[in-house]
Each structure stands twice: as C-alpha cells, then as structure tokens.
C-alpha cells in the first residue's frame, strides 16, 4: 500500500516557529520551469539526473514564483538583481529601470559597432545580457572568508581561504568549509 | 445485579489477570463478553497502541465471536436500510449509522461507529510463555523481544556481508559500483508504523538505532541479497502525478472542445473557459488581456502555461476574475489555465507541468501582525533607555 502524504499538502506552519520558515512543508521540492529539460530523451541523462527525476516523481513540488516563466528572456540572475533593486515592493519600477538600462547598453554598443572599422566590429559585444553577466563576474570577490571551529576558550580564527570566485555567495560565507583548490 | 457482581468479579480478575496469565481466562472472558455484547463499540478502545500494553486481553474466540456478530449485524443493518446485504460495503455502513444515530458531538471519535473488529481491537501479542511458565523466545526478558530479535537478525546480516566483502577483497580489488539497492521511490517506515509491525512500543532512541543499522547494511557493497529484507521495512511512496484529477473533455454544439477550471491565489479567485479554437485571443472580465494587464510580468504569467507546452496560438480563453491585486489575479489565472489545459494533455505533459510548478496552488498569504511588534516581522524601535 502506498504511503499517503495528504497531510503534507496543506499550507504548513512549523510547530516551533523558526525565524526563517515558509508556508511550504520542507518536504516540497523546488520547481524547474525551463522546458528544454523535459524534452530530453532517457539516453542523454546521467545517473544523477535519473535519480533526481525519480525523486521528483514521488515528491510534491512548490508553485513557481510570479517572476519566473519558461521564456528564453527569463534569467534568474536578472530577476534576483531586480528584487535587490526593488524598494517598498515597487517591482514595476525596478524592472522598468533594468529594462531601460539594458536598452541603453544596447544602443551604445550598436553605436560603437557602426562607428568601428571593419576589423574591430567582431570584438564589440552587443548583447546586453552578456555584458551584464560579464560585469557581475568582474565584480565577484576572488577570496572569501570561512571561520574555522577550533576547541578552546580563544575566539575563533578567521583565516582567508582561497575559494573559486564562482562558488562564493553574495552573502558572507560562514561555518566550516573544506579546503578547495586555490583560485587566484 | 448479576452484571454488577460480574463487573466487580471482572475488576478483581483484571488486577490479577495480567499476573496469572492463562489461569483465569475463561471467567475473565465471560465477564468481558457480558459487558461488551453490542453492535457499536465505544471509543475507549481507540487508544494508541493498545496492542503493546501486554499479552492478549481479548482471546481468539472472543475476537471470532465479535467478527461473527459484526457480519450478522451488517446484514441486519442492510435489511433495516432496505438495501442488498450481499453488496453492503463499509461506506454504506458508515452512512447508515450516521443516519440512524445522528450525533452532534464534536469529537469524531466519540460518535457511534460500527467497524470490523480487526480495526477496533488492535493486533495483540499472543501469550509469550508456555504452560510451564517458561517463555518461548530467548530474548523475552529484554522486554522488547521483537525489536531486539530484529536488531539481532540485522546485525547477523551486516556481519555476514562484511565477511563476504573481506573474502572478495582478499581475492583482488573489486571496483566499487553505485548503490545496489535503489532507495528513491520509498521511505523508511515511521516509528509508529514500525511499532505496529512489531506489536511493541519502542522509544525514539531505539528507532534511531534501527535506522542507523539499516543504513549501515545498505552502505555495504554486497547487500543485494538482503533486498527483500530491507524492502519489508520501507514503504513505497505513491507517484504524485496520479493524484491530479483530470476532468474529461467537453464538446459544445459546434464540435469545439472546451474545458473550465478555477484558480485561487491570496484573495483572488477566477474561472477560465478554454476553447480549442485556434485564435489565441484571451478576454478577461470582457476586456482584452492587453488592456486588463498593462504590466508585462502579469502577461508573462498568463502565457506561461501556453508557452511551456508550445500551444501559444491554439486556445481561446474567456476568464472572469475578482478580488486580490494585479499580481495575485495573474497568479490565479495562471493556475486556472494550467488546470483547464490538463484535459487536453497526455500523462507525460501533465507530469512536466507539475514539475514546473504550474499545478501547485501557492499557499503563501499575508503573515499576521504579532502583538509586541509593529508588523509581522518588524519590531518596534529598540531604545537603549
């Protein structure tokens, strides 16, 4: 007899109120809105992807947020940026600002493209999304901090640990971390 | 009078019954039968895990008699209600009892009920010792013999698997494969379920140790032979997509297929009527969707289900929406459109929609304001003095 999890599908409040809790039961998995991933045939999947698919088949999935779609123009990094720019919940204004920025980027780049000599045209990047992502990469820190737990009454040492920049989150890295290969 | 003396005799016997075991059983059972010869049984027997309270309080003959009485009573009830006794199911019984004995009691467990005795009298342990008073099982004096014998068997399997691994390694290095037993579609039995299986109460610590031991068994490479043993203690999870209720497709007088659905998000409610016309026009509350949703994000949400399934220009939609704000109305419409489209889709597409998060109603609502704080999370300004 299959186990029923009807009790977990109701909106959920935790018994002990933690500071960061959500209306979803922790049993729910994150949704995947990109449609290309669902058209992949069985042969192209790795074992992890197959396991993930089997897991998704038996677990309930959260609803997709309002700002996510399956469109090609939907970019999770850009959505995050818009949310961070937003003040007092004015999403329309924040998104409008970002769209205007991308448009002005494109205009400037196209102007440069038309003014450039024939040989240099290929080097000018006109895609505003590519420019945005490259700019974000350039701003990312190369080194993050990890606190090391050591026994004793001394306050914990904070040693700078070399972490590859693409693995660093935008907020502070805390807790124990394994020594990864240094990336300079 | 006889009943009261019977009850007092029964109460005296109850106290020494658990100690004397089988000796006073017959008189004990007689008083029990006199007291509980009823169609409907009280809720006192619904307590948790009565089974593990001790060796059997209800003998086999008693249970058999209860089953016979239940079956006869079922036929009587069918005759009373004027229905066929052969095809009288448990649902019909519940309906009839609710009709004949209407009860306004709030606690559902306090209402009259008539169920099969196997559901009311829980499974019990048979008497664990023989006529000479000597227990059958060698682990009886641990107090939790089924649990400890299970652990004992599992440890024996672990040791055997480790021994086999050592033998294989001595012959030559064997390449490590991935986990031989697949654990994805199932979960471990919960503590309550394990207690039910063992007919014994176990503590949280015992349960944790059991799970730890099973995980250890699974971590060994040659545990494929113990697959059946392990599967006995795992419960299969049901496939989520089978829970989706897909309404059958309806056809109007022109032969055009259509379907309706509802959707809700925060306080916004909406209904959607999708027609398989091929026009791709959507009207909301009589107005075009471009006029109703001037913001791009809302229109993106509206088109999300269509774009996901590559059916952008295929459907013609008539929607009515009320309540909430622009964003929640868009979310409600998205849910309603996804639900309406289910009737036009295959099973694989339904599953991909579900995994994309289109079919889950969003449970997030405005969090309440708490006393002592300015808002839901915002605290009052902290003043040092």
Coordinates of C-alpha atoms in Angstrom, one line a residue:
Chain A
X1 CA 0.0 0.0 0.0
X2 CA 1.5 3.3 -1.0
X3 CA 2.1 5.9 1.8
X4 CA -0.2 8.9 1.6
X5 CA 1.2 12.3 2.3
X6 CA -2.1 14.2 2.2
X7 CA -1.2 15.8 5.5
X8 CA 1.9 17.5 3.9
X9 CA 0.0 19.1 1.1
X10 CA -1.8 21.6 3.3
X11 CA -0.3 25.0 4.0
X12 CA 2.1 24.4 6.8
X13 CA 3.1 26.2 9.9
X14 CA 6.0 24.7 11.9
X15 CA 5.4 23.6 15.5
X16 CA 8.3 25.6 16.7
X17 CA 8.4 29.0 15.0
X18 CA 11.8 29.4 13.5
X19 CA 12.9 32.8 12.1
X20 CA 13.1 31.7 8.5
X21 CA 10.2 29.5 7.8
X22 CA 7.9 29.2 4.8
X23 CA 4.4 28.1 4.2
X24 CA 5.6 25.1 2.3
X25 CA 6.4 21.9 4.2
X26 CA 10.1 21.2 3.9
X27 CA 9.2 18.0 2.0
X28 CA 8.4 20.1 -1.1
X29 CA 11.0 20.4 -3.9
X30 CA 11.9 23.4 -6.0
X31 CA 10.2 23.7 -9.4
X32 CA 12.0 23.6 -12.7
X33 CA 10.4 26.0 -15.2
X34 CA 12.8 25.5 -18.2
X35 CA 11.0 23.5 -20.8
X36 CA 14.1 22.1 -22.7
X37 CA 14.9 19.8 -19.7
X38 CA 11.6 18.0 -20.1
X39 CA 12.2 17.1 -23.8
X40 CA 15.5 15.3 -23.2
X41 CA 15.2 11.6 -24.0
X42 CA 16.1 9.0 -21.5
X43 CA 19.5 8.1 -23.1
X44 CA 21.0 11.6 -22.5
X45 CA 20.5 11.7 -18.8
X46 CA 23.3 11.0 -16.3
X47 CA 22.6 8.7 -13.3
X48 CA 22.2 11.8 -11.0
X49 CA 19.6 13.3 -13.3
X50 CA 17.7 10.0 -13.5
X51 CA 17.7 9.7 -9.7
X52 CA 16.5 13.3 -9.5
X53 CA 13.7 12.5 -11.9
X54 CA 12.6 9.5 -9.8
X55 CA 12.7 11.6 -6.7
X56 CA 10.6 14.4 -8.3
X57 CA 8.0 11.8 -9.3
X58 CA 7.2 11.0 -5.7
X59 CA 7.6 14.3 -4.0
X60 CA 5.2 17.3 -4.2
X61 CA 6.6 20.5 -5.9
X62 CA 6.3 24.1 -4.9
X63 CA 4.5 26.6 -7.1
X64 CA 6.6 28.8 -9.4
X65 CA 7.0 32.4 -8.3
X66 CA 5.4 35.3 -10.0
X67 CA 8.5 36.5 -11.7
X68 CA 9.6 33.2 -13.3
X69 CA 8.5 31.9 -16.7
X70 CA 9.7 29.3 -19.2
X71 CA 10.5 32.1 -21.6
X72 CA 14.0 32.5 -23.0
X73 CA 14.1 36.0 -21.7
X74 CA 13.7 34.8 -18.1
X75 CA 17.0 35.0 -16.3
X76 CA 17.3 34.0 -12.6
X77 CA 20.3 36.3 -12.1
X78 CA 18.4 39.3 -13.6
X79 CA 15.3 38.5 -11.5
X80 CA 17.4 38.5 -8.4
X81 CA 19.0 41.7 -9.4
X82 CA 15.6 43.3 -9.9
X83 CA 14.5 42.1 -6.5
X84 CA 17.5 43.6 -4.9
X85 CA 17.0 46.9 -6.7
X86 CA 13.3 47.0 -5.6
X87 CA 12.2 49.3 -2.8
X88 CA 8.9 49.3 -1.0
X89 CA 7.7 46.5 -3.2
X90 CA 7.7 48.5 -6.4
X91 CA 8.6 45.8 -8.8
X92 CA 7.3 47.6 -11.9
X93 CA 9.6 50.5 -11.3
X94 CA 12.7 48.3 -10.6
X95 CA 12.1 46.1 -13.7
X96 CA 11.5 49.2 -15.8
X97 CA 14.8 50.7 -14.7
X98 CA 16.6 47.5 -15.5
X99 CA 15.0 47.2 -18.9
X100 CA 15.9 50.8 -19.7
X101 CA 19.4 50.1 -18.6
X102 CA 19.7 47.1 -20.9
X103 CA 18.2 49.1 -23.8
X104 CA 20.6 52.0 -23.3
X105 CA 23.5 49.5 -23.1
X106 CA 22.4 48.0 -26.4
X107 CA 22.1 51.4 -28.1
X108 CA 25.5 52.5 -27.0
X109 CA 27.1 49.2 -28.2
X110 CA 25.3 49.4 -31.5
X111 CA 26.5 52.9 -32.0
X112 CA 30.1 51.8 -31.3
X113 CA 29.6 48.9 -33.6
X114 CA 28.6 51.1 -36.5
X115 CA 31.4 53.5 -35.9
X116 CA 34.0 50.9 -35.6
X117 CA 36.3 50.0 -38.5
X118 CA 35.6 46.6 -40.3
X119 CA 38.3 44.7 -38.5
X120 CA 37.2 45.7 -35.0
X121 CA 33.5 45.0 -35.4
X122 CA 33.6 41.4 -34.2
X123 CA 35.2 42.4 -30.9
X124 CA 32.3 44.6 -29.8
X125 CA 29.8 42.8 -27.7
X126 CA 26.2 43.9 -28.5
X127 CA 24.2 41.5 -26.3
X128 CA 23.3 43.5 -23.2
X129 CA 22.7 40.3 -21.2
X130 CA 26.2 39.0 -21.9
X131 CA 27.6 42.4 -20.8
X132 CA 25.6 42.2 -17.6
X133 CA 26.8 38.7 -16.8
X134 CA 30.4 39.6 -17.5
X135 CA 30.1 42.7 -15.4
X136 CA 28.8 40.6 -12.5
X137 CA 31.6 38.2 -12.9
X138 CA 34.1 41.0 -12.8
X139 CA 32.6 42.3 -9.6
X140 CA 32.7 39.0 -7.8
X141 CA 35.2 38.6 -4.9
X142 CA 38.1 36.2 -5.5
X143 CA 38.6 35.3 -1.9
X144 CA 36.0 34.6 0.7
X145 CA 36.3 34.1 4.5
X146 CA 35.5 31.0 6.3
X147 CA 35.5 30.7 10.1
X148 CA 37.3 27.6 11.5
X149 CA 35.9 25.9 14.6
X150 CA 38.6 25.1 17.0
X151 CA 38.3 23.8 20.5
X152 CA 39.3 26.2 23.3
X153 CA 38.4 29.5 25.0
X154 CA 40.0 31.7 22.4
X155 CA 37.8 33.5 19.9
X156 CA 37.7 31.6 16.5
X157 CA 40.4 32.4 14.0
X158 CA 39.3 33.9 10.8
X159 CA 41.6 32.8 8.0
X160 CA 41.2 33.8 4.5
X161 CA 40.6 30.7 2.5
X162 CA 41.0 30.6 -1.2
X163 CA 37.7 29.7 -2.8
X164 CA 36.9 29.8 -6.5
X165 CA 35.0 33.0 -7.2
X166 CA 32.1 31.2 -8.9
X167 CA 31.5 29.3 -5.7
X168 CA 31.2 32.4 -3.4
X169 CA 27.7 33.5 -2.5
X170 CA 26.7 37.2 -2.4
X171 CA 26.4 37.0 1.4
X172 CA 29.1 36.1 3.9
X173 CA 30.4 32.6 3.9
X174 CA 30.2 31.1 7.4
X175 CA 30.7 27.7 9.1
X176 CA 33.2 25.0 8.2
X177 CA 34.3 24.5 4.6
X178 CA 36.6 22.0 3.0
X179 CA 39.8 23.3 1.6
X180 CA 39.1 23.8 -2.1
X181 CA 41.8 24.4 -4.7
X182 CA 43.1 27.9 -4.6
X183 CA 42.0 30.2 -7.4
X184 CA 43.8 33.4 -7.9
Chain B
X1 CA -27.3 -7.2 39.9
X2 CA -25.6 -10.1 38.1
X3 CA -24.0 -7.7 35.8
X4 CA -22.6 -5.6 38.7
X5 CA -21.3 -8.6 40.5
X6 CA -19.9 -9.8 37.2
X7 CA -18.2 -6.4 36.8
X8 CA -16.7 -6.5 40.3
X9 CA -15.5 -10.0 39.8
X10 CA -14.2 -8.9 36.5
X11 CA -12.3 -6.0 38.0
X12 CA -10.7 -8.2 40.7
X13 CA -9.8 -10.7 37.9
X14 CA -8.4 -7.8 35.8
X15 CA -5.9 -6.9 38.5
X16 CA -4.6 -10.4 38.9
X17 CA -5.3 -11.4 35.4
X18 CA -2.1 -9.9 34.0
X19 CA -0.1 -11.8 36.5
X20 CA -1.8 -15.1 36.5
X21 CA -1.8 -15.3 32.7
X22 CA -4.0 -18.1 31.3
X23 CA -5.5 -19.4 34.6
X24 CA -8.4 -17.1 35.0
X25 CA -9.0 -16.6 31.3
X26 CA -12.4 -18.3 31.0
X27 CA -14.2 -16.4 33.8
X28 CA -12.4 -13.2 32.7
X29 CA -13.7 -13.6 29.1
X30 CA -17.2 -14.4 30.2
X31 CA -17.5 -11.1 32.1
X32 CA -15.9 -9.3 29.2
X33 CA -18.4 -10.9 26.8
X34 CA -21.4 -10.0 29.1
X35 CA -20.2 -6.4 29.2
X36 CA -19.5 -5.8 25.5
X37 CA -22.2 -7.6 23.5
X38 CA -23.1 -4.6 21.5
X39 CA -23.3 -3.6 17.8
X40 CA -21.5 -0.3 18.3
X41 CA -18.3 -0.2 20.4
X42 CA -17.2 2.8 22.4
X43 CA -14.3 4.9 21.7
X44 CA -12.4 3.9 24.8
X45 CA -10.7 1.2 22.6
X46 CA -9.3 3.8 20.2
X47 CA -6.3 4.5 22.4
X48 CA -2.9 4.4 20.9
X49 CA -1.0 1.1 20.6
X50 CA -3.2 -0.9 22.9
X51 CA -1.6 -3.9 21.4
X52 CA 1.7 -3.4 23.2
X53 CA 0.1 -2.8 26.6
X54 CA 0.5 -6.5 27.4
X55 CA -0.3 -10.0 26.3
X56 CA -3.8 -10.6 24.9
X57 CA -6.7 -9.1 26.8
X58 CA -9.1 -10.5 24.1
X59 CA -8.8 -14.1 23.4
X60 CA -9.1 -15.6 19.9
X61 CA -12.6 -17.0 20.5
X62 CA -13.7 -13.6 21.6
X63 CA -12.4 -11.9 18.5
X64 CA -14.0 -14.6 16.3
X65 CA -17.4 -14.1 18.1
X66 CA -17.1 -10.3 17.5
X67 CA -16.4 -10.9 13.8
X68 CA -19.5 -13.1 13.5
X69 CA -21.6 -10.6 15.4
X70 CA -20.3 -7.9 13.1
X71 CA -21.2 -9.8 10.0
X72 CA -24.7 -10.7 11.2
X73 CA -25.2 -7.1 12.4
X74 CA -24.1 -5.9 8.9
X75 CA -26.8 -7.9 7.3
X76 CA -29.4 -6.7 9.7
X77 CA -28.4 -3.2 9.1
X78 CA -28.7 -3.7 5.3
X79 CA -32.2 -5.1 5.8
X80 CA -33.2 -2.2 8.0
X81 CA -32.0 0.3 5.4
X82 CA -33.7 -1.7 2.6
X83 CA -30.5 -2.5 0.7
X84 CA -29.0 -5.7 -0.6
X85 CA -27.0 -7.4 2.3
X86 CA -24.6 -9.0 -0.2
X87 CA -23.2 -5.7 -1.6
X88 CA -23.2 -3.7 1.6
X89 CA -19.8 -2.0 1.9
X90 CA -18.2 -0.3 4.9
X91 CA -19.0 3.1 3.3
X92 CA -22.7 2.1 3.3
X93 CA -22.4 1.0 6.9
X94 CA -21.0 4.4 7.9
X95 CA -23.7 6.2 6.1
X96 CA -26.4 4.1 7.7
X97 CA -25.1 4.6 11.2
X98 CA -24.8 8.3 10.7
X99 CA -28.4 8.3 9.5
X100 CA -29.8 6.1 12.3
X101 CA -27.8 7.5 15.1
X102 CA -27.3 11.2 14.3
X103 CA -24.8 12.7 16.7
X104 CA -23.8 16.3 17.1
X105 CA -20.7 15.5 19.1
X106 CA -17.7 17.5 18.0
X107 CA -15.1 14.8 18.6
X108 CA -15.4 12.4 15.7
X109 CA -14.0 9.5 17.9
X110 CA -16.9 9.9 20.3
X111 CA -19.6 9.3 17.7
X112 CA -21.2 5.9 17.3
X113 CA -19.4 3.7 14.8
X114 CA -19.6 0.2 13.5
X115 CA -16.4 -1.2 12.0
X116 CA -14.8 -4.6 11.5
X117 CA -13.4 -5.9 14.8
X118 CA -9.9 -6.1 13.3
X119 CA -9.9 -2.3 13.1
X120 CA -11.2 -1.8 16.6
X121 CA -9.4 -4.5 18.6
X122 CA -5.8 -4.0 17.6
X123 CA -3.4 -6.7 16.9
X124 CA -2.0 -8.2 20.0
X125 CA 0.8 -10.4 21.1
X126 CA -0.2 -14.0 21.8
X127 CA 0.8 -15.3 25.2
X128 CA 4.6 -15.5 25.2
X129 CA 5.1 -18.4 27.6
X130 CA 4.1 -22.0 27.7
X131 CA 2.1 -23.9 30.3
X132 CA 5.2 -24.3 32.5
X133 CA 5.6 -20.5 32.6
X134 CA 8.8 -20.7 30.6
X135 CA 8.9 -18.1 27.7
X136 CA 9.2 -19.2 24.1
X137 CA 11.6 -16.6 22.8
X138 CA 15.2 -16.4 24.1
X139 CA 15.0 -12.6 24.2
X140 CA 11.8 -12.4 26.2
X141 CA 13.4 -11.0 29.3
X142 CA 14.7 -7.9 27.4
X143 CA 11.2 -6.7 27.5
X144 CA 11.1 -5.8 23.8
X145 CA 11.7 -9.2 22.2
X146 CA 10.5 -8.5 18.7
X147 CA 12.7 -5.3 18.4
X148 CA 15.8 -6.9 19.8
X149 CA 15.4 -10.0 17.7
X150 CA 15.0 -7.8 14.6
X151 CA 18.2 -6.0 15.6
X152 CA 19.9 -9.3 16.2
X153 CA 19.0 -10.6 12.7
X154 CA 20.1 -7.4 11.1
X155 CA 23.4 -7.4 12.8
X156 CA 23.9 -11.0 11.7
X157 CA 23.3 -9.9 8.1
X158 CA 25.7 -7.0 8.4
X159 CA 28.4 -9.3 9.8
X160 CA 27.8 -11.8 7.0
X161 CA 28.0 -9.1 4.4
X162 CA 31.3 -7.7 5.8
X163 CA 32.8 -11.2 5.9
X164 CA 31.9 -11.7 2.3
X165 CA 33.4 -8.3 1.4
X166 CA 36.6 -9.2 3.1
X167 CA 36.8 -12.5 1.2
X168 CA 36.2 -10.7 -2.1
X169 CA 38.8 -8.1 -1.3
X170 CA 41.4 -10.8 -0.5
X171 CA 40.8 -12.3 -3.9
X172 CA 41.5 -9.0 -5.6
X173 CA 40.4 -5.3 -5.7
X174 CA 36.8 -5.1 -6.8
X175 CA 35.6 -1.8 -8.5
X176 CA 33.0 0.0 -6.3
X177 CA 29.6 0.3 -8.0
X178 CA 26.9 2.7 -7.2
X179 CA 24.3 1.7 -4.5
X180 CA 22.9 -1.7 -5.4
X181 CA 19.5 -1.1 -3.8
X182 CA 17.6 1.8 -5.2
X183 CA 16.1 3.9 -2.4
X184 CA 14.4 6.7 -4.4
X185 CA 10.8 5.7 -4.6
X186 CA 10.4 4.7 -1.0
X187 CA 11.0 5.8 2.6
X188 CA 11.8 4.2 5.9
X189 CA 8.8 3.1 8.0
X190 CA 7.9 5.7 10.6
X191 CA 8.3 4.9 14.3
X192 CA 4.5 4.4 14.6
X193 CA 4.5 2.0 11.6
X194 CA 7.4 0.0 13.0
X195 CA 5.6 -0.3 16.3
X196 CA 2.6 -1.6 14.6
X197 CA 4.7 -4.1 12.7
X198 CA 6.5 -5.3 15.8
X199 CA 3.4 -5.1 18.1
X200 CA 5.6 -3.5 20.7
X201 CA 6.3 0.0 21.9
X202 CA 9.8 1.3 21.1
X203 CA 11.5 4.5 22.1
X204 CA 12.8 7.2 19.7
X205 CA 16.3 6.2 20.5
X206 CA 15.6 2.5 19.6
X207 CA 14.1 3.7 16.3
X208 CA 17.1 5.9 15.5
X209 CA 19.4 3.0 16.2
X210 CA 17.4 0.7 14.0
X211 CA 17.5 3.2 11.1
X212 CA 21.3 3.7 11.6
X213 CA 21.8 -0.1 11.5
X214 CA 19.8 -0.4 8.2
X215 CA 21.7 2.4 6.6
X216 CA 24.9 0.7 7.6
X217 CA 23.7 -2.5 6.0
X218 CA 22.9 -0.6 2.8
X219 CA 26.3 1.0 2.7
X220 CA 28.0 -2.4 2.3
X221 CA 28.5 -3.3 -1.4
X222 CA 27.1 -6.8 -1.4
X223 CA 23.8 -6.2 0.2
X224 CA 21.7 -7.1 -2.9
X225 CA 20.8 -10.4 -1.3
X226 CA 19.1 -8.6 1.6
X227 CA 16.9 -6.6 -0.7
X228 CA 13.7 -8.3 0.3
X229 CA 14.6 -7.9 4.0
X230 CA 15.2 -4.2 3.5
X231 CA 12.1 -3.6 1.4
X232 CA 10.0 -5.0 4.2
X233 CA 10.9 -2.0 6.3
X234 CA 10.5 0.6 3.6
X235 CA 7.2 2.0 2.3
X236 CA 6.7 2.8 -1.3
X237 CA 5.8 6.5 -1.9
X238 CA 2.9 7.0 -4.3
X239 CA 3.6 8.7 -7.6
X240 CA 2.4 12.3 -7.2
X241 CA 1.1 12.8 -10.7
X242 CA -1.5 10.1 -10.1
X243 CA -3.2 12.5 -7.7
X244 CA -4.1 15.0 -10.4
X245 CA -7.8 15.0 -11.1
X246 CA -8.1 15.5 -14.8
X247 CA -11.7 16.3 -15.9
X248 CA -12.8 14.7 -19.2
X249 CA -13.0 17.0 -22.3
X250 CA -16.4 18.5 -23.1
X251 CA -17.7 19.5 -26.6
X252 CA -20.1 22.3 -27.4
X253 CA -22.7 22.3 -30.2
X254 CA -20.2 23.3 -32.9
X255 CA -17.9 20.3 -32.0
X256 CA -15.3 22.6 -30.5
X257 CA -13.6 21.1 -27.4
X258 CA -13.6 23.2 -24.3
X259 CA -12.9 22.9 -20.6
X260 CA -13.4 25.0 -17.5
X261 CA -11.3 25.4 -14.3
X262 CA -11.0 27.6 -11.2
X263 CA -7.9 29.1 -9.6
X264 CA -7.1 31.0 -6.5
X265 CA -4.1 33.0 -5.2
X266 CA -4.1 35.0 -2.0
X267 CA -7.7 36.5 -2.2
X268 CA -8.1 36.5 -5.9
X269 CA -10.5 33.9 -7.5
X270 CA -11.1 33.3 -11.1
X271 CA -12.7 30.9 -13.6
X272 CA -11.4 30.1 -17.0
X273 CA -13.1 28.6 -20.1
X274 CA -10.6 27.4 -22.7
X275 CA -11.8 26.6 -26.2
X276 CA -9.7 24.7 -28.7
X277 CA -10.4 27.3 -31.5
X278 CA -7.0 28.3 -32.8
X279 CA -7.4 32.0 -32.3
X280 CA -5.2 32.7 -29.3
X281 CA -7.3 35.6 -28.0
X282 CA -7.9 35.9 -24.3
X283 CA -10.6 38.1 -22.8
X284 CA -10.7 38.8 -19.0
X285 CA -13.9 40.2 -17.5
X286 CA -15.0 41.2 -21.0
X287 CA -11.8 43.2 -21.8
X288 CA -8.8 42.1 -23.8
X289 CA -5.8 40.8 -21.7
X290 CA -3.6 43.6 -23.1
X291 CA -5.9 46.2 -21.6
X292 CA -6.6 44.4 -18.4
X293 CA -2.9 43.6 -17.6
X294 CA -0.8 46.6 -18.7
X295 CA 2.2 45.2 -16.9
X296 CA 4.5 42.8 -18.8
X297 CA 5.0 40.5 -15.8
X298 CA 1.3 39.7 -15.5
X299 CA 1.0 38.9 -19.2
X300 CA 4.1 36.7 -19.0
X301 CA 2.4 34.7 -16.2
X302 CA -0.8 34.4 -18.3
X303 CA 1.2 33.0 -21.2
X304 CA 3.5 30.8 -19.1
X305 CA 1.3 27.6 -19.4
X306 CA 0.8 28.1 -23.1
X307 CA 4.5 28.8 -23.8
X308 CA 5.6 25.8 -21.7
X309 CA 3.5 23.4 -23.8
X310 CA 4.2 25.2 -27.1
X311 CA 0.4 25.8 -27.6
X312 CA 0.6 29.6 -27.8
X313 CA -1.9 30.4 -30.5
X314 CA -4.1 27.3 -30.1
X315 CA -6.6 28.3 -27.4
X316 CA -9.3 30.9 -27.0
X317 CA -9.9 31.9 -23.4
X318 CA -12.7 33.6 -21.5
X319 CA -11.9 34.5 -18.0
X320 CA -13.6 36.1 -15.1
X321 CA -11.5 37.2 -12.1
X322 CA -12.2 39.1 -8.9
X323 CA -10.5 40.0 -5.6
X324 CA -6.8 40.4 -4.8
X325 CA -4.4 42.7 -6.6
X326 CA -3.0 42.6 -10.1
X327 CA -0.2 40.1 -9.3
X328 CA -2.4 37.6 -7.4
X329 CA -5.1 37.8 -10.1
X330 CA -2.4 36.9 -12.7
X331 CA -1.3 34.0 -10.5
X332 CA -4.8 32.8 -10.0
X333 CA -5.4 32.9 -13.8
X334 CA -2.2 31.0 -14.4
X335 CA -3.3 28.2 -12.1
X336 CA -6.8 28.1 -13.6
X337 CA -5.4 28.0 -17.2
X338 CA -3.0 25.2 -16.2
X339 CA -5.8 23.2 -14.7
X340 CA -8.1 23.8 -17.7
X341 CA -5.4 22.6 -20.1
X342 CA -5.0 19.3 -18.3
X343 CA -7.9 17.7 -20.2
X344 CA -6.1 18.4 -23.5
X345 CA -2.8 16.8 -22.4
X346 CA -1.1 13.5 -22.2
X347 CA 0.2 12.0 -18.9
X348 CA 3.8 12.9 -19.6
X349 CA 2.9 16.5 -20.2
X350 CA 0.8 16.6 -17.0
X351 CA 3.8 15.4 -15.1
X352 CA 6.1 18.0 -16.6
X353 CA 3.6 20.7 -15.8
X354 CA 3.5 19.6 -12.2
X355 CA 7.3 19.5 -12.0
X356 CA 7.4 23.0 -13.5
X357 CA 5.3 24.2 -10.5
X358 CA 2.3 25.2 -12.6
X359 CA -0.3 22.9 -10.9
X360 CA 0.5 23.7 -7.2
X361 CA -1.7 26.3 -5.6
X362 CA 0.5 28.9 -4.0
X363 CA -0.1 28.7 -0.2
X364 CA 1.7 32.0 0.6
X365 CA -0.6 34.5 2.3
X366 CA 0.0 37.7 4.2
X367 CA 1.6 36.9 7.6
X368 CA -0.3 38.2 10.6
X369 CA 0.9 41.0 12.7
X370 CA 2.1 39.9 16.1
X371 CA 1.4 41.7 19.4
X372 CA 4.5 43.5 20.7
X373 CA 5.8 44.1 17.2
X374 CA 5.0 46.7 14.7
X375 CA 4.3 44.3 11.9
X376 CA 4.7 40.7 11.0
X377 CA 8.4 40.8 11.3
X378 CA 9.3 44.4 12.0
X379 CA 9.9 45.1 15.7
X380 CA 9.4 48.4 17.5
X381 CA 12.4 50.7 17.6
X382 CA 14.8 49.5 20.2
X383 CA 15.7 52.1 22.7
X384 CA 18.6 51.6 24.9
X385 CA 17.0 53.5 27.8

